[in-house]
Tab-separated table of C-alpha atoms in Angstrom:
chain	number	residue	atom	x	y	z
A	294	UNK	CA	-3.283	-20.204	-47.034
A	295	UNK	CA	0.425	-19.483	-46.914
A	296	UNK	CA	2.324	-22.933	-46.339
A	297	UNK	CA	4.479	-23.620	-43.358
A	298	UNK	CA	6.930	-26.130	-45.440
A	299	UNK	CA	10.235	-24.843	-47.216
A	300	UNK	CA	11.099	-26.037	-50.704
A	301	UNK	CA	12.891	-28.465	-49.286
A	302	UNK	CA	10.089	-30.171	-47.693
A	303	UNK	CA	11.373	-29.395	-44.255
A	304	UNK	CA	8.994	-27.460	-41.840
A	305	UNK	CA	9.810	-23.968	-41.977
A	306	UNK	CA	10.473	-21.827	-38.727
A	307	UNK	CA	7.392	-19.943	-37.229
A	308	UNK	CA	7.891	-16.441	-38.065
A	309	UNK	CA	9.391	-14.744	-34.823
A	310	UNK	CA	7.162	-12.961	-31.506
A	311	UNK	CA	6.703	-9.401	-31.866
A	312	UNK	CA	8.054	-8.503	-28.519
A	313	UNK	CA	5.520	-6.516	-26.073
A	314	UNK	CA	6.286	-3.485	-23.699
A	315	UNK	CA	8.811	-4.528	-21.637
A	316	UNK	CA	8.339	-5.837	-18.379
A	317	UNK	CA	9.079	-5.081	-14.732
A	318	UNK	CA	10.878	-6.606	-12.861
A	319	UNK	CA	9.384	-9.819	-11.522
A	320	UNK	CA	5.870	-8.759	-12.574
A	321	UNK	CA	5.133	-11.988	-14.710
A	322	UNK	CA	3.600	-13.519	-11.142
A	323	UNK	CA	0.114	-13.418	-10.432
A	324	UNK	CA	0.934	-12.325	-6.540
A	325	UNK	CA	2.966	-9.475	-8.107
A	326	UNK	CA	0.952	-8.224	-10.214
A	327	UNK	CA	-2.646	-9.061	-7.987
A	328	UNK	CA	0.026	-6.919	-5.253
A	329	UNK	CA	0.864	-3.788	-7.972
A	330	UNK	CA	-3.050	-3.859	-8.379
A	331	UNK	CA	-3.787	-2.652	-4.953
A	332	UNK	CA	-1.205	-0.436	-4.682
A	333	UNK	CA	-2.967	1.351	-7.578
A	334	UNK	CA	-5.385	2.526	-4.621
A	335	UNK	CA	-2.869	4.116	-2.630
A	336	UNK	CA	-2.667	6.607	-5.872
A	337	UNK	CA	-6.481	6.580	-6.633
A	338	UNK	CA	-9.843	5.764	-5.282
A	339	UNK	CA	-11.619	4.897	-8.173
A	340	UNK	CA	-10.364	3.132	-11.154
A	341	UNK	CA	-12.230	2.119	-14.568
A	342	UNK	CA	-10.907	-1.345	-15.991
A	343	UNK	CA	-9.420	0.141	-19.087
A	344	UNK	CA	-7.064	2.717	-16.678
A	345	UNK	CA	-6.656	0.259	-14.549
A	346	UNK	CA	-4.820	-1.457	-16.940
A	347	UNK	CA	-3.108	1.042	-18.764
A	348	UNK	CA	-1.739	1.688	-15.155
A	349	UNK	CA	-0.188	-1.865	-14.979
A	350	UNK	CA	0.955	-1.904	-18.785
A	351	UNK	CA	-1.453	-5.726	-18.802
A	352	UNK	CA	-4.456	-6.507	-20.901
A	353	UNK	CA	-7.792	-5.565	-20.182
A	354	UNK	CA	-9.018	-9.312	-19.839
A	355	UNK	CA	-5.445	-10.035	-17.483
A	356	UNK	CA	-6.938	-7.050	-15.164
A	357	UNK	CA	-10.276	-8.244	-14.998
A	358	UNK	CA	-8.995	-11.474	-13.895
A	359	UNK	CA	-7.001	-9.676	-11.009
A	360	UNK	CA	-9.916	-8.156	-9.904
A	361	UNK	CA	-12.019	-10.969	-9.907
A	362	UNK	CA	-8.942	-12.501	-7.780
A	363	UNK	CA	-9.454	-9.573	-5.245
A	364	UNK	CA	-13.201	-9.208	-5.283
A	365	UNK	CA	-14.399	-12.557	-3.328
A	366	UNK	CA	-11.686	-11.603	-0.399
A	367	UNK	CA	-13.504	-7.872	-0.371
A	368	UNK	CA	-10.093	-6.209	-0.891
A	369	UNK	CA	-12.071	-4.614	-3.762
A	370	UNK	CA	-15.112	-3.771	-4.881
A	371	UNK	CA	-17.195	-2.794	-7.601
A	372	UNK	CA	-19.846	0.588	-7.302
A	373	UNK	CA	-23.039	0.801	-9.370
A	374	UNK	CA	-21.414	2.664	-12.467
A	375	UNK	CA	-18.978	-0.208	-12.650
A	376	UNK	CA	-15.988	1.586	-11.123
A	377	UNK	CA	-14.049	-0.369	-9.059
A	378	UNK	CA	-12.691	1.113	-5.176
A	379	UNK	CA	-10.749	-0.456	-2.223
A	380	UNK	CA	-13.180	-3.137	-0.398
A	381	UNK	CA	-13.516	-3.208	3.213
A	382	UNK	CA	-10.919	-5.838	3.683
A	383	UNK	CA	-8.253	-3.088	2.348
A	384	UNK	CA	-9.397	-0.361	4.242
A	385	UNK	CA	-8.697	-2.447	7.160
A	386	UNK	CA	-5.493	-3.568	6.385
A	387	UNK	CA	-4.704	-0.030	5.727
A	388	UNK	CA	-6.116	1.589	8.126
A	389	UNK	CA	-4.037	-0.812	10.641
A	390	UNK	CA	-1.672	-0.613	9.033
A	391	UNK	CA	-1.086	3.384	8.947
A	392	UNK	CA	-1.537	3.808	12.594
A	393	UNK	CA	0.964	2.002	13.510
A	394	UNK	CA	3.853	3.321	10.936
A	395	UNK	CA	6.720	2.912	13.168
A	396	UNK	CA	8.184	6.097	11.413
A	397	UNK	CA	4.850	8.074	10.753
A	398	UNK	CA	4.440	7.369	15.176
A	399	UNK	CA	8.171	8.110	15.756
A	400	UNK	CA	7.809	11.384	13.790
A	401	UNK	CA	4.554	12.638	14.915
A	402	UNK	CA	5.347	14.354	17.936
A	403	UNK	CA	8.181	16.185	15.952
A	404	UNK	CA	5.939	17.287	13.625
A	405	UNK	CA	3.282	18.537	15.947
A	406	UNK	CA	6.427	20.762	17.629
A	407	UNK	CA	7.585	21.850	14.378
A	408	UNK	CA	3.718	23.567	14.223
A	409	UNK	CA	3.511	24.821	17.309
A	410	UNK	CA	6.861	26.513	17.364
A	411	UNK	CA	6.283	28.133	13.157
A	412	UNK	CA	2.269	28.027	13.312
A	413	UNK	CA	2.634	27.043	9.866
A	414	UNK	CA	1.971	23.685	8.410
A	415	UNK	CA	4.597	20.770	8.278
A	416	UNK	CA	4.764	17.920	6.586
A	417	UNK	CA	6.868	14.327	6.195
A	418	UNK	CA	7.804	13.677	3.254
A	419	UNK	CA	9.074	10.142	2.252
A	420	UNK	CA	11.445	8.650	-0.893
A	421	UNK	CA	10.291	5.646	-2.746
A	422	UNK	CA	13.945	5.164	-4.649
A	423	UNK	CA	12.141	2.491	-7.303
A	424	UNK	CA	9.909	4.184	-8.258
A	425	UNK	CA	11.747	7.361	-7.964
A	426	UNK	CA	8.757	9.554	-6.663
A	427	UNK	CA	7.828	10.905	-2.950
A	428	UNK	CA	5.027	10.854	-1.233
A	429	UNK	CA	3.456	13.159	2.040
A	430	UNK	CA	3.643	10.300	4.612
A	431	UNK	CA	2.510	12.774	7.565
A	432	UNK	CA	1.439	16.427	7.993
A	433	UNK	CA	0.390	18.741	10.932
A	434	UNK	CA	-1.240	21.754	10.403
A	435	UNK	CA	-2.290	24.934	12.525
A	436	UNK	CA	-5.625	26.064	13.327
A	437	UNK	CA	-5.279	28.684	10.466
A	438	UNK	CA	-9.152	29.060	8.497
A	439	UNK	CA	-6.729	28.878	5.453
A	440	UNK	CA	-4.655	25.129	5.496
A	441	UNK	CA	-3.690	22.908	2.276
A	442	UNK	CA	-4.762	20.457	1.301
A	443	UNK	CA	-2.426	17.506	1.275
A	444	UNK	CA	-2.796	14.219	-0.540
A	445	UNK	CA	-1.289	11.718	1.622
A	446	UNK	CA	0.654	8.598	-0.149
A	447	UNK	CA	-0.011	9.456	-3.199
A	448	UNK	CA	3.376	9.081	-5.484
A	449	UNK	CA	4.406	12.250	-7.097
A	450	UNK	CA	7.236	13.522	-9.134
A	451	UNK	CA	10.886	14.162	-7.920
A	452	UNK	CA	11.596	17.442	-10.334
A	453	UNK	CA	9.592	19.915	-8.697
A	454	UNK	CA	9.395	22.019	-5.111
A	455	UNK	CA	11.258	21.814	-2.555
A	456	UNK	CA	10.434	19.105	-1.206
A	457	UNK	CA	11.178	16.474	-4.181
A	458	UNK	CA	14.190	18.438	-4.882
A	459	UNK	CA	15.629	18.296	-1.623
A	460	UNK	CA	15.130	14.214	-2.368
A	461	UNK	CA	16.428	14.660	-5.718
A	462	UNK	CA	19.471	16.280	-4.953
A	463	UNK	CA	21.237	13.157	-3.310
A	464	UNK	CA	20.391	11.014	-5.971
A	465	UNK	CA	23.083	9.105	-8.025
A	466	UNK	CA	24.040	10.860	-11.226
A	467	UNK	CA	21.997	8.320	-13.112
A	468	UNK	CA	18.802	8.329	-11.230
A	469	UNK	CA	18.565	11.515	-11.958
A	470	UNK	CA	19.252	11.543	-15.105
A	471	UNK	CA	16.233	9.386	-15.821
A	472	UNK	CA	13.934	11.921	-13.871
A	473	UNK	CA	14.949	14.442	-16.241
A	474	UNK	CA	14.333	12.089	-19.001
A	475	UNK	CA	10.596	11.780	-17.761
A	476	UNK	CA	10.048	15.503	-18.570
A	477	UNK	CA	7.251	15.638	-16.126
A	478	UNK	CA	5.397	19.278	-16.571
A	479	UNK	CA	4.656	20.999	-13.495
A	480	UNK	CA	1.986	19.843	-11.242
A	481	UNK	CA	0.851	23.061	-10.369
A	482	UNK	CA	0.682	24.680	-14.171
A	483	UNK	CA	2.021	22.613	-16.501
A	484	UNK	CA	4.996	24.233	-17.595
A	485	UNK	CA	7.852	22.112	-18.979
A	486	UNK	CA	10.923	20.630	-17.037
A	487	UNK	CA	14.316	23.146	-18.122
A	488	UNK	CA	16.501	20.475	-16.990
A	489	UNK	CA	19.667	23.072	-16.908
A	490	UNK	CA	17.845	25.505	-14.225
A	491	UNK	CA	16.788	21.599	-12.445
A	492	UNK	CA	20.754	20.604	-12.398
A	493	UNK	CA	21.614	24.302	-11.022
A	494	UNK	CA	19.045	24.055	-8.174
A	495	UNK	CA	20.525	20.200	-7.315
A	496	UNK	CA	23.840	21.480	-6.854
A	497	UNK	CA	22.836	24.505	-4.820
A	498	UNK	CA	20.713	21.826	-2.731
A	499	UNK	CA	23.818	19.476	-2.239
A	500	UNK	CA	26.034	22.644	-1.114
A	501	UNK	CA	23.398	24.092	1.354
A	502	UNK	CA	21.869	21.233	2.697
A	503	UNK	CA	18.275	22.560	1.749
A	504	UNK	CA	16.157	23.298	-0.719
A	505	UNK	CA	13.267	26.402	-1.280
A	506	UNK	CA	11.118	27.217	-3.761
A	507	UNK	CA	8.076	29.166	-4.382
A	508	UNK	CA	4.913	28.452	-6.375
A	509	UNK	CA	5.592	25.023	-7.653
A	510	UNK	CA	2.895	22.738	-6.112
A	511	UNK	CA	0.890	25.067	-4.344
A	512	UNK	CA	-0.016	28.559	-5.612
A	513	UNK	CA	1.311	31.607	-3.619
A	514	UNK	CA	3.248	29.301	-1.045
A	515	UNK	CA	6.460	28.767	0.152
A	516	UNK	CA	8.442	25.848	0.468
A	517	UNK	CA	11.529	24.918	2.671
A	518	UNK	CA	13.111	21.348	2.852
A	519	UNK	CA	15.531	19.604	4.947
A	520	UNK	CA	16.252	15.999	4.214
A	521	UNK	CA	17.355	13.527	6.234
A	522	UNK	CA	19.371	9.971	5.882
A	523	UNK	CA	19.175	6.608	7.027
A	524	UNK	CA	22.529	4.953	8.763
A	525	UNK	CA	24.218	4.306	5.251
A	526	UNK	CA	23.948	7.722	4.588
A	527	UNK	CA	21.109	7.329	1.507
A	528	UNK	CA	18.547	10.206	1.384
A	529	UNK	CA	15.625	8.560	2.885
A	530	UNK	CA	12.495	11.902	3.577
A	531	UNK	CA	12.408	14.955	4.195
A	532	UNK	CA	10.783	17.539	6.388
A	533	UNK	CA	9.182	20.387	4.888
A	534	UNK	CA	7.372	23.656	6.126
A	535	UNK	CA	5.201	25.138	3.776
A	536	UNK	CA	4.413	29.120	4.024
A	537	UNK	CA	1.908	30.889	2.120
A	538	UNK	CA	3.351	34.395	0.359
A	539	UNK	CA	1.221	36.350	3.226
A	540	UNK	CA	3.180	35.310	5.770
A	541	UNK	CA	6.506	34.327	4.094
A	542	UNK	CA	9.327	36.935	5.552
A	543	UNK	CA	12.609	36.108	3.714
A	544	UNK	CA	14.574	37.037	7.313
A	545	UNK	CA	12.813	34.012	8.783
A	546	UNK	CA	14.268	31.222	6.308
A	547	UNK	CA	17.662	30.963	8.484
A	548	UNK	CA	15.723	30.206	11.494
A	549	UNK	CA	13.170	27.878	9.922
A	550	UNK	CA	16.193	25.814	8.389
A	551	UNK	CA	17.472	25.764	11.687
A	552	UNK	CA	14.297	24.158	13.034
A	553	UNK	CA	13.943	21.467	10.384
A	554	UNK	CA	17.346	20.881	10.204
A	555	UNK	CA	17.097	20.302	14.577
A	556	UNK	CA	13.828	18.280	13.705
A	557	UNK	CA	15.641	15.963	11.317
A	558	UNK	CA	18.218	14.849	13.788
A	559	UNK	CA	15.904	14.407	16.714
A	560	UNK	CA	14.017	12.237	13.767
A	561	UNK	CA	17.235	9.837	12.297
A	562	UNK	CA	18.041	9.732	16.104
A	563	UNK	CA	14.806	8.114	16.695
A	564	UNK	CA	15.323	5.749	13.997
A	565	UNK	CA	18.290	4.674	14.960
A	566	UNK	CA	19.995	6.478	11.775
A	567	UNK	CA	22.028	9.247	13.362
């Protein structure tokens, strides 16, 4: 056994804490994290306990805990191969929740128009600046047999398509900066981030007021984004038609900017943000 007492006879100091991952901000709470925890099931379904945790950077037994928090109040639950998935308490809350989205109801109507006028399928897209991702908040689609399929409030990266560019763009220097630092490959194939050709497109964005791109989330579709601001004049969404290659005519991008770019000021309007 390795004594704890110096030469002296005095009581040496305890060797220092190796320091863990660092934390986020204000996550040290039980409500924060038992709150981060179901906001895992906005990305996911179905979570195992060791992802779970990876997910919140917090040890497996700290997890479990959380869970067993959550369980009893059936905001989750637990499925016979020991996954665990949103209980019926959170699917209420949600569900509530979603239908009344002042901004998902105040856009709606928009959206439908958008459609109807393009026949091609439009979607919301929204800008959470902490976590610096977006998310589809809203989509309307026509009655085409062929229609994507959109995963609704599920984060996703800011480097790629027009949509997340279009976000991007009207960043600060240094938030985007640290997207590029991610790296993230491309959703649709993998390929790595060139952050020079990403920094071109952003300042093409910023000088046309738009952003396109082709083949980035979806196979063989089109993408056109128009962004809109809140009443401090911080990027806030976007609207975005998407356009699959068979129907894509390059003459028809002026007018289908002009649309969106119409749809996002009848939108901030609504909000109060023009």
């Amino acid at each position: 056994m390795v004594s704890q007492r110096s030469q002296g006879g005095k009581r040496a100091a305890p060797p220092p804490a190796v320091p863990g991952p660092p934390a986020r901000g204000g996550d040290s709470g039980t409500v924060n994290r038992v709150l981060r925890l179901l906001g895992c099931f906005a990305e996911q379904e179905r979570w195992g306990l060791n992802d779970l945790a990876r997910a919140l950077n917090l040890p497996k037994a700290t997890a479990h805990r959380l869970l067993g928090l959550c369980k009893p109040l059936n905001f989750v639950m637990q499925d016979d191969d020991g996954m665990y998935q949103p209980g019926l308490a959170l699917y209420r809350l949600a569900g509530k929740l979603a239908s009344e989205m002042p901004l998902n109801q105040l856009a709606e109507p928009i959206l439908r128009d958008v459609r109807d006028r393009t026949d091609e399928t439009v979607i919301l897209a929204l800008l959470d600046r902490g976590e610096l991702q977006m998310y589809f908040s809203l989509s309307a689609s026509p009655a085409h047999p062929l229609r994507y399929t959109i995963q609704h409030n599920r984060l996703q990266p800011l480097s790629w398509g027009a949509t997340a560019r279009s976000l991007l763009a009207f960043l600060s220097p240094q938030e985007i900066d640290d997207v590029i630092q991610r790296a993230e490959p491309s959703p649709l194939n993998g390929r790595p981030l060139r952050p020079d050709e990403l920094r071109a497109a952003l300042a093409q964005i910023r000088q046309q007021g738009y952003a396109v791109s082709h083949a980035e989330r979806a196979p063989e579709a089109h993408g056109i984004a128009v962004p809109f601001f809140d009443s401090q004049g911080q990027v806030r969404g976007n609207l975005t038609l998407t356009v699959p290659d068979f129907r894509f005519d390059p003459a028809k991008v002026p007018g289908w900017v002009a649309l969106l770019r119409e749809s996002v000021a009848a939108l901030a309007c609504r909000l109060g943000w023009a």
